[in-house]
Amino acid sequence: MFLSELLPPERVERCILVDKQWPMHNMPPKQHHINWSHIYGSFKDSSIPYNYYESWPVKLNTSKVNLKNSKEVTNMEERLFQNKGPIVLVAVHLCGTLSLRAVEIFNRNPETKFFCLKPCCLPTMVHAKRDEIFKLGEHSFPAKEVCMAGKWKKGEWHGPPRTVTQKYFERWADHLYLGIDDRDATKIKKTIMVQRFGGYQNEFLLAERLPETNSVWDVLQQSPEGGEEFNDDDDVANICQPVGNSS
């Protein structure tokens, strides 16, 4: 939604919001669904002659997909990726193995011009107990290197101390980065300080299929000591410049 306001509508066809918790298309949301009234609903002021969908500068659409279901992902790729594009894939705050799925989608779909991944929580211990090996392209690693027990309950963390989980998260981000196929792409791992007060999930993985967009990489390759911190709209606008006509 933020990108809809930020990006130029004449260069971006639409933004597609993917989540398994969306309702089915044209079905009213139920209690367990994400409420989409801010996308498809009507304004409370009946004098406004259009709905929310028509008001977004870049059109927003929802797609109900379980990214952990390989059949649903294949159907999504056939519908949204193949013979489309260029596509910008933004995968922000992905929990656990969803980050693996995002990297796989980028690697498999050459129509994806630009990729941004912001990993979130670590994979659960079930993968380590099964002695699973995570594989991304030519890179593979044991699940036990990145899996962690623990969960938040009523605003409190129940699990290993942050000094331990931070090391696992950094290792997780490194493995995801190595799994991004860069044979026809440029990639970078950036520390951007979005979490404060002890938060450490500040790793962003970015990749662009060649040729590079110079204005974007001029910004990305800046490396201030201690991590990059965006403080104003100009910085955000620079990092979010569109790369070609995108969807």
PDB file of N, CA and C in Angstrom, residues 138-211:
ATOM      1  N   GLU A 138      22.079 -23.846  -5.919  1.00  0.00           N
ATOM      2  CA  GLU A 138      23.269 -24.662  -5.689  1.00  0.00           C
ATOM      3  C   GLU A 138      23.755 -24.585  -4.247  1.00  0.00           C
ATOM      4  N   HIS A 139      23.060 -23.839  -3.415  1.00  0.00           N
ATOM      5  CA  HIS A 139      23.469 -23.684  -2.016  1.00  0.00           C
ATOM      6  C   HIS A 139      22.559 -24.520  -1.117  1.00  0.00           C
ATOM      7  N   SER A 140      23.157 -25.233  -0.176  1.00  0.00           N
ATOM      8  CA  SER A 140      22.379 -26.026   0.776  1.00  0.00           C
ATOM      9  C   SER A 140      23.010 -25.910   2.159  1.00  0.00           C
ATOM     10  N   PHE A 141      22.184 -26.134   3.190  1.00  0.00           N
ATOM     11  CA  PHE A 141      22.669 -26.021   4.561  1.00  0.00           C
ATOM     12  C   PHE A 141      21.736 -26.786   5.490  1.00  0.00           C
ATOM     13  N   PRO A 142      22.271 -27.332   6.589  1.00  0.00           N
ATOM     14  CA  PRO A 142      21.441 -28.088   7.534  1.00  0.00           C
ATOM     15  C   PRO A 142      20.470 -27.165   8.268  1.00  0.00           C
ATOM     16  N   ALA A 143      19.251 -27.626   8.417  1.00  0.00           N
ATOM     17  CA  ALA A 143      18.240 -26.829   9.114  1.00  0.00           C
ATOM     18  C   ALA A 143      18.666 -26.515  10.543  1.00  0.00           C
ATOM     19  N   LYS A 144      19.404 -27.421  11.175  1.00  0.00           N
ATOM     20  CA  LYS A 144      19.783 -27.220  12.573  1.00  0.00           C
ATOM     21  C   LYS A 144      20.680 -25.996  12.763  1.00  0.00           C
ATOM     22  N   GLU A 145      21.284 -25.493  11.679  1.00  0.00           N
ATOM     23  CA  GLU A 145      22.125 -24.302  11.801  1.00  0.00           C
ATOM     24  C   GLU A 145      21.313 -23.030  12.026  1.00  0.00           C
ATOM     25  N   VAL A 146      20.023 -23.072  11.677  1.00  0.00           N
ATOM     26  CA  VAL A 146      19.234 -21.836  11.718  1.00  0.00           C
ATOM     27  C   VAL A 146      17.925 -21.971  12.489  1.00  0.00           C
ATOM     28  N   CYS A 147      17.548 -23.176  12.882  1.00  0.00           N
ATOM     29  CA  CYS A 147      16.273 -23.364  13.579  1.00  0.00           C
ATOM     30  C   CYS A 147      16.407 -22.991  15.054  1.00  0.00           C
ATOM     31  N   MET A 148      15.324 -22.484  15.605  1.00  0.00           N
ATOM     32  CA  MET A 148      15.353 -22.016  16.987  1.00  0.00           C
ATOM     33  C   MET A 148      13.996 -22.238  17.640  1.00  0.00           C
ATOM     34  N   ALA A 149      14.026 -22.723  18.882  1.00  0.00           N
ATOM     35  CA  ALA A 149      12.799 -22.863  19.662  1.00  0.00           C
ATOM     36  C   ALA A 149      12.483 -21.535  20.335  1.00  0.00           C
ATOM     37  N   GLY A 150      11.226 -21.354  20.681  1.00  0.00           N
ATOM     38  CA  GLY A 150      10.819 -20.137  21.374  1.00  0.00           C
ATOM     39  C   GLY A 150       9.654 -19.462  20.675  1.00  0.00           C
ATOM     40  N   LYS A 151       8.916 -18.655  21.425  1.00  0.00           N
ATOM     41  CA  LYS A 151       7.795 -17.925  20.845  1.00  0.00           C
ATOM     42  C   LYS A 151       7.424 -16.755  21.751  1.00  0.00           C
ATOM     43  N   TRP A 152       6.696 -15.824  21.161  1.00  0.00           N
ATOM     44  CA  TRP A 152       6.171 -14.689  21.914  1.00  0.00           C
ATOM     45  C   TRP A 152       4.830 -15.078  22.520  1.00  0.00           C
ATOM     46  N   LYS A 153       4.629 -14.705  23.770  1.00  0.00           N
ATOM     47  CA  LYS A 153       3.365 -14.967  24.446  1.00  0.00           C
ATOM     48  C   LYS A 153       3.008 -13.760  25.290  1.00  0.00           C
ATOM     49  N   LYS A 154       1.891 -13.129  24.940  1.00  0.00           N
ATOM     50  CA  LYS A 154       1.408 -11.938  25.640  1.00  0.00           C
ATOM     51  C   LYS A 154       2.494 -10.866  25.733  1.00  0.00           C
ATOM     52  N   GLY A 155       3.180 -10.674  24.607  1.00  0.00           N
ATOM     53  CA  GLY A 155       4.178  -9.614  24.539  1.00  0.00           C
ATOM     54  C   GLY A 155       5.512  -9.945  25.171  1.00  0.00           C
ATOM     55  N   GLU A 156       5.699 -11.185  25.638  1.00  0.00           N
ATOM     56  CA  GLU A 156       6.962 -11.585  26.254  1.00  0.00           C
ATOM     57  C   GLU A 156       7.577 -12.745  25.474  1.00  0.00           C
ATOM     58  N   TRP A 157       8.907 -12.705  25.339  1.00  0.00           N
ATOM     59  CA  TRP A 157       9.625 -13.749  24.619  1.00  0.00           C
ATOM     60  C   TRP A 157       9.922 -14.916  25.552  1.00  0.00           C
ATOM     61  N   HIS A 158       9.545 -16.117  25.136  1.00  0.00           N
ATOM     62  CA  HIS A 158       9.825 -17.339  25.882  1.00  0.00           C
ATOM     63  C   HIS A 158      10.744 -18.203  25.021  1.00  0.00           C
ATOM     64  N   GLY A 159      12.030 -18.146  25.328  1.00  0.00           N
ATOM     65  CA  GLY A 159      13.000 -18.879  24.536  1.00  0.00           C
ATOM     66  C   GLY A 159      14.411 -18.461  24.887  1.00  0.00           C
ATOM     67  N   PRO A 160      15.388 -18.832  24.050  1.00  0.00           N
ATOM     68  CA  PRO A 160      16.788 -18.485  24.314  1.00  0.00           C
ATOM     69  C   PRO A 160      16.989 -16.975  24.363  1.00  0.00           C
ATOM     70  N   PRO A 161      18.051 -16.520  25.025  1.00  0.00           N
ATOM     71  CA  PRO A 161      18.314 -15.077  25.098  1.00  0.00           C
ATOM     72  C   PRO A 161      18.620 -14.489  23.725  1.00  0.00           C
ATOM     73  N   ARG A 162      18.425 -13.190  23.610  1.00  0.00           N
ATOM     74  CA  ARG A 162      18.595 -12.504  22.335  1.00  0.00           C
ATOM     75  C   ARG A 162      20.014 -12.642  21.790  1.00  0.00           C
ATOM     76  N   THR A 163      21.003 -12.733  22.672  1.00  0.00           N
ATOM     77  CA  THR A 163      22.386 -12.886  22.208  1.00  0.00           C
ATOM     78  C   THR A 163      22.565 -14.174  21.408  1.00  0.00           C
ATOM     79  N   VAL A 164      21.762 -15.180  21.728  1.00  0.00           N
ATOM     80  CA  VAL A 164      21.820 -16.450  20.999  1.00  0.00           C
ATOM     81  C   VAL A 164      21.014 -16.360  19.709  1.00  0.00           C
ATOM     82  N   THR A 165      19.785 -15.867  19.801  1.00  0.00           N
ATOM     83  CA  THR A 165      18.924 -15.820  18.616  1.00  0.00           C
ATOM     84  C   THR A 165      19.483 -14.884  17.549  1.00  0.00           C
ATOM     85  N   GLN A 166      20.186 -13.838  17.968  1.00  0.00           N
ATOM     86  CA  GLN A 166      20.756 -12.915  16.988  1.00  0.00           C
ATOM     87  C   GLN A 166      21.784 -13.614  16.109  1.00  0.00           C
ATOM     88  N   LYS A 167      22.615 -14.456  16.710  1.00  0.00           N
ATOM     89  CA  LYS A 167      23.620 -15.180  15.925  1.00  0.00           C
ATOM     90  C   LYS A 167      22.955 -16.118  14.923  1.00  0.00           C
ATOM     91  N   TYR A 168      21.877 -16.768  15.354  1.00  0.00           N
ATOM     92  CA  TYR A 168      21.158 -17.659  14.449  1.00  0.00           C
ATOM     93  C   TYR A 168      20.511 -16.867  13.316  1.00  0.00           C
ATOM     94  N   PHE A 169      19.968 -15.700  13.641  1.00  0.00           N
ATOM     95  CA  PHE A 169      19.326 -14.891  12.603  1.00  0.00           C
ATOM     96  C   PHE A 169      20.348 -14.417  11.569  1.00  0.00           C
ATOM     97  N   GLU A 170      21.511 -13.986  12.026  1.00  0.00           N
ATOM     98  CA  GLU A 170      22.545 -13.537  11.092  1.00  0.00           C
ATOM     99  C   GLU A 170      22.982 -14.684  10.179  1.00  0.00           C
ATOM    100  N   ARG A 171      23.077 -15.883  10.751  1.00  0.00           N
ATOM    101  CA  ARG A 171      23.436 -17.053   9.944  1.00  0.00           C
ATOM    102  C   ARG A 171      22.328 -17.368   8.935  1.00  0.00           C
ATOM    103  N   TRP A 172      21.078 -17.233   9.364  1.00  0.00           N
ATOM    104  CA  TRP A 172      19.917 -17.449   8.496  1.00  0.00           C
ATOM    105  C   TRP A 172      19.953 -16.485   7.310  1.00  0.00           C
ATOM    106  N   ALA A 173      20.195 -15.206   7.590  1.00  0.00           N
ATOM    107  CA  ALA A 173      20.258 -14.209   6.521  1.00  0.00           C
ATOM    108  C   ALA A 173      21.408 -14.510   5.560  1.00  0.00           C
ATOM    109  N   ASP A 174      22.540 -14.954   6.092  1.00  0.00           N
ATOM    110  CA  ASP A 174      23.683 -15.289   5.235  1.00  0.00           C
ATOM    111  C   ASP A 174      23.344 -16.443   4.293  1.00  0.00           C
ATOM    112  N   HIS A 175      22.694 -17.474   4.818  1.00  0.00           N
ATOM    113  CA  HIS A 175      22.342 -18.622   3.976  1.00  0.00           C
ATOM    114  C   HIS A 175      21.324 -18.226   2.903  1.00  0.00           C
ATOM    115  N   LEU A 176      20.345 -17.425   3.271  1.00  0.00           N
ATOM    116  CA  LEU A 176      19.363 -16.974   2.283  1.00  0.00           C
ATOM    117  C   LEU A 176      20.046 -16.172   1.179  1.00  0.00           C
ATOM    118  N   TYR A 177      20.979 -15.326   1.579  1.00  0.00           N
ATOM    119  CA  TYR A 177      21.715 -14.514   0.601  1.00  0.00           C
ATOM    120  C   TYR A 177      22.503 -15.403  -0.362  1.00  0.00           C
ATOM    121  N   LEU A 178      23.183 -16.403   0.179  1.00  0.00           N
ATOM    122  CA  LEU A 178      23.964 -17.306  -0.668  1.00  0.00           C
ATOM    123  C   LEU A 178      23.069 -18.112  -1.603  1.00  0.00           C
ATOM    124  N   GLY A 179      21.810 -18.305  -1.207  1.00  0.00           N
ATOM    125  CA  GLY A 179      20.883 -19.074  -2.029  1.00  0.00           C
ATOM    126  C   GLY A 179      20.285 -18.303  -3.188  1.00  0.00           C
ATOM    127  N   ILE A 180      20.443 -16.984  -3.209  1.00  0.00           N
ATOM    128  CA  ILE A 180      19.923 -16.187  -4.323  1.00  0.00           C
ATOM    129  C   ILE A 180      20.814 -16.405  -5.543  1.00  0.00           C
ATOM    130  N   ASP A 181      20.234 -16.876  -6.618  1.00  0.00           N
ATOM    131  CA  ASP A 181      20.988 -17.177  -7.839  1.00  0.00           C
ATOM    132  C   ASP A 181      21.472 -15.873  -8.470  1.00  0.00           C
ATOM    133  N   ASP A 182      22.793 -15.700  -8.518  1.00  0.00           N
ATOM    134  CA  ASP A 182      23.350 -14.460  -9.063  1.00  0.00           C
ATOM    135  C   ASP A 182      24.099 -14.689 -10.374  1.00  0.00           C
ATOM    136  N   ARG A 183      23.795 -15.793 -11.054  1.00  0.00           N
ATOM    137  CA  ARG A 183      24.467 -16.031 -12.332  1.00  0.00           C
ATOM    138  C   ARG A 183      24.062 -15.000 -13.381  1.00  0.00           C
ATOM    139  N   ASP A 184      22.847 -14.472 -13.267  1.00  0.00           N
ATOM    140  CA  ASP A 184      22.416 -13.425 -14.193  1.00  0.00           C
ATOM    141  C   ASP A 184      21.891 -12.216 -13.422  1.00  0.00           C
ATOM    142  N   ALA A 185      22.400 -12.029 -12.212  1.00  0.00           N
ATOM    143  CA  ALA A 185      21.877 -10.961 -11.358  1.00  0.00           C
ATOM    144  C   ALA A 185      22.989 -10.389 -10.486  1.00  0.00           C
ATOM    145  N   THR A 186      22.742  -9.196  -9.986  1.00  0.00           N
ATOM    146  CA  THR A 186      23.583  -8.578  -8.966  1.00  0.00           C
ATOM    147  C   THR A 186      22.819  -8.622  -7.658  1.00  0.00           C
ATOM    148  N   LYS A 187      23.509  -8.930  -6.560  1.00  0.00           N
ATOM    149  CA  LYS A 187      22.817  -9.009  -5.277  1.00  0.00           C
ATOM    150  C   LYS A 187      23.653  -8.345  -4.195  1.00  0.00           C
ATOM    151  N   ILE A 188      22.983  -8.010  -3.100  1.00  0.00           N
ATOM    152  CA  ILE A 188      23.655  -7.363  -1.981  1.00  0.00           C
ATOM    153  C   ILE A 188      22.874  -7.652  -0.708  1.00  0.00           C
ATOM    154  N   LYS A 189      23.586  -7.761   0.400  1.00  0.00           N
ATOM    155  CA  LYS A 189      22.952  -7.893   1.721  1.00  0.00           C
ATOM    156  C   LYS A 189      23.232  -6.612   2.486  1.00  0.00           C
ATOM    157  N   LYS A 190      22.160  -5.943   2.907  1.00  0.00           N
ATOM    158  CA  LYS A 190      22.283  -4.643   3.557  1.00  0.00           C
ATOM    159  C   LYS A 190      21.735  -4.702   4.978  1.00  0.00           C
ATOM    160  N   THR A 191      22.440  -4.035   5.878  1.00  0.00           N
ATOM    161  CA  THR A 191      21.922  -3.821   7.224  1.00  0.00           C
ATOM    162  C   THR A 191      21.289  -2.437   7.257  1.00  0.00           C
ATOM    163  N   ILE A 192      19.972  -2.406   7.396  1.00  0.00           N
ATOM    164  CA  ILE A 192      19.218  -1.152   7.425  1.00  0.00           C
ATOM    165  C   ILE A 192      18.479  -1.099   8.750  1.00  0.00           C
ATOM    166  N   MET A 193      18.767  -0.100   9.545  1.00  0.00           N
ATOM    167  CA  MET A 193      18.303  -0.067  10.932  1.00  0.00           C
ATOM    168  C   MET A 193      16.833   0.338  11.028  1.00  0.00           C
ATOM    169  N   VAL A 194      15.970  -0.671  10.934  1.00  0.00           N
ATOM    170  CA  VAL A 194      14.537  -0.435  11.093  1.00  0.00           C
ATOM    171  C   VAL A 194      14.049  -0.866  12.476  1.00  0.00           C
ATOM    172  N   GLN A 195      14.799  -1.753  13.129  1.00  0.00           N
ATOM    173  CA  GLN A 195      14.465  -2.174  14.491  1.00  0.00           C
ATOM    174  C   GLN A 195      15.442  -1.523  15.465  1.00  0.00           C
ATOM    175  N   ARG A 196      14.896  -1.002  16.542  1.00  0.00           N
ATOM    176  CA  ARG A 196      15.725  -0.357  17.551  1.00  0.00           C
ATOM    177  C   ARG A 196      15.416  -0.956  18.918  1.00  0.00           C
ATOM    178  N   PHE A 197      16.008  -0.382  19.944  1.00  0.00           N
ATOM    179  CA  PHE A 197      15.770  -0.831  21.320  1.00  0.00           C
ATOM    180  C   PHE A 197      16.063  -2.324  21.465  1.00  0.00           C
ATOM    181  N   GLY A 198      17.178  -2.756  20.878  1.00  0.00           N
ATOM    182  CA  GLY A 198      17.601  -4.139  21.028  1.00  0.00           C
ATOM    183  C   GLY A 198      17.203  -5.055  19.895  1.00  0.00           C
ATOM    184  N   GLY A 199      16.346  -4.592  18.978  1.00  0.00           N
ATOM    185  CA  GLY A 199      15.968  -5.426  17.841  1.00  0.00           C
ATOM    186  C   GLY A 199      17.141  -5.630  16.898  1.00  0.00           C
ATOM    187  N   TYR A 200      17.210  -6.788  16.273  1.00  0.00           N
ATOM    188  CA  TYR A 200      18.361  -7.099  15.426  1.00  0.00           C
ATOM    189  C   TYR A 200      17.964  -7.603  14.040  1.00  0.00           C
ATOM    190  N   GLN A 201      16.686  -7.677  13.736  1.00  0.00           N
ATOM    191  CA  GLN A 201      16.267  -8.190  12.432  1.00  0.00           C
ATOM    192  C   GLN A 201      16.305  -7.053  11.408  1.00  0.00           C
ATOM    193  N   ASN A 202      17.515  -6.655  11.063  1.00  0.00           N
ATOM    194  CA  ASN A 202      17.723  -5.495  10.199  1.00  0.00           C
ATOM    195  C   ASN A 202      18.438  -5.850   8.899  1.00  0.00           C
ATOM    196  N   GLU A 203      18.368  -7.116   8.507  1.00  0.00           N
ATOM    197  CA  GLU A 203      19.047  -7.546   7.286  1.00  0.00           C
ATOM    198  C   GLU A 203      18.071  -7.538   6.109  1.00  0.00           C
ATOM    199  N   PHE A 204      18.481  -6.895   5.031  1.00  0.00           N
ATOM    200  CA  PHE A 204      17.709  -6.853   3.793  1.00  0.00           C
ATOM    201  C   PHE A 204      18.541  -7.485   2.688  1.00  0.00           C
ATOM    202  N   LEU A 205      17.936  -8.385   1.936  1.00  0.00           N
ATOM    203  CA  LEU A 205      18.601  -9.039   0.816  1.00  0.00           C
ATOM    204  C   LEU A 205      17.967  -8.519  -0.469  1.00  0.00           C
ATOM    205  N   LEU A 206      18.791  -7.988  -1.352  1.00  0.00           N
ATOM    206  CA  LEU A 206      18.279  -7.364  -2.567  1.00  0.00           C
ATOM    207  C   LEU A 206      19.027  -7.899  -3.778  1.00  0.00           C
ATOM    208  N   ALA A 207      18.297  -8.090  -4.868  1.00  0.00           N
ATOM    209  CA  ALA A 207      18.909  -8.605  -6.088  1.00  0.00           C
ATOM    210  C   ALA A 207      18.189  -8.022  -7.293  1.00  0.00           C
ATOM    211  N   GLU A 208      18.943  -7.839  -8.359  1.00  0.00           N
ATOM    212  CA  GLU A 208      18.357  -7.359  -9.614  1.00  0.00           C
ATOM    213  C   GLU A 208      18.961  -8.129 -10.773  1.00  0.00           C
ATOM    214  N   ARG A 209      18.103  -8.632 -11.628  1.00  0.00           N
ATOM    215  CA  ARG A 209      18.601  -9.287 -12.832  1.00  0.00           C
ATOM    216  C   ARG A 209      19.181  -8.243 -13.782  1.00  0.00           C
ATOM    217  N   LEU A 210      20.254  -8.658 -14.437  1.00  0.00           N
ATOM    218  CA  LEU A 210      20.964  -7.750 -15.326  1.00  0.00           C
ATOM    219  C   LEU A 210      20.095  -7.359 -16.518  1.00  0.00           C
ATOM    220  N   PRO A 211      20.278  -6.123 -17.017  1.00  0.00           N
ATOM    221  CA  PRO A 211      21.269  -5.127 -16.607  1.00  0.00           C
ATOM    222  C   PRO A 211      20.842  -4.388 -15.343  1.00  0.00           C
TER     223      PRO A 211
END
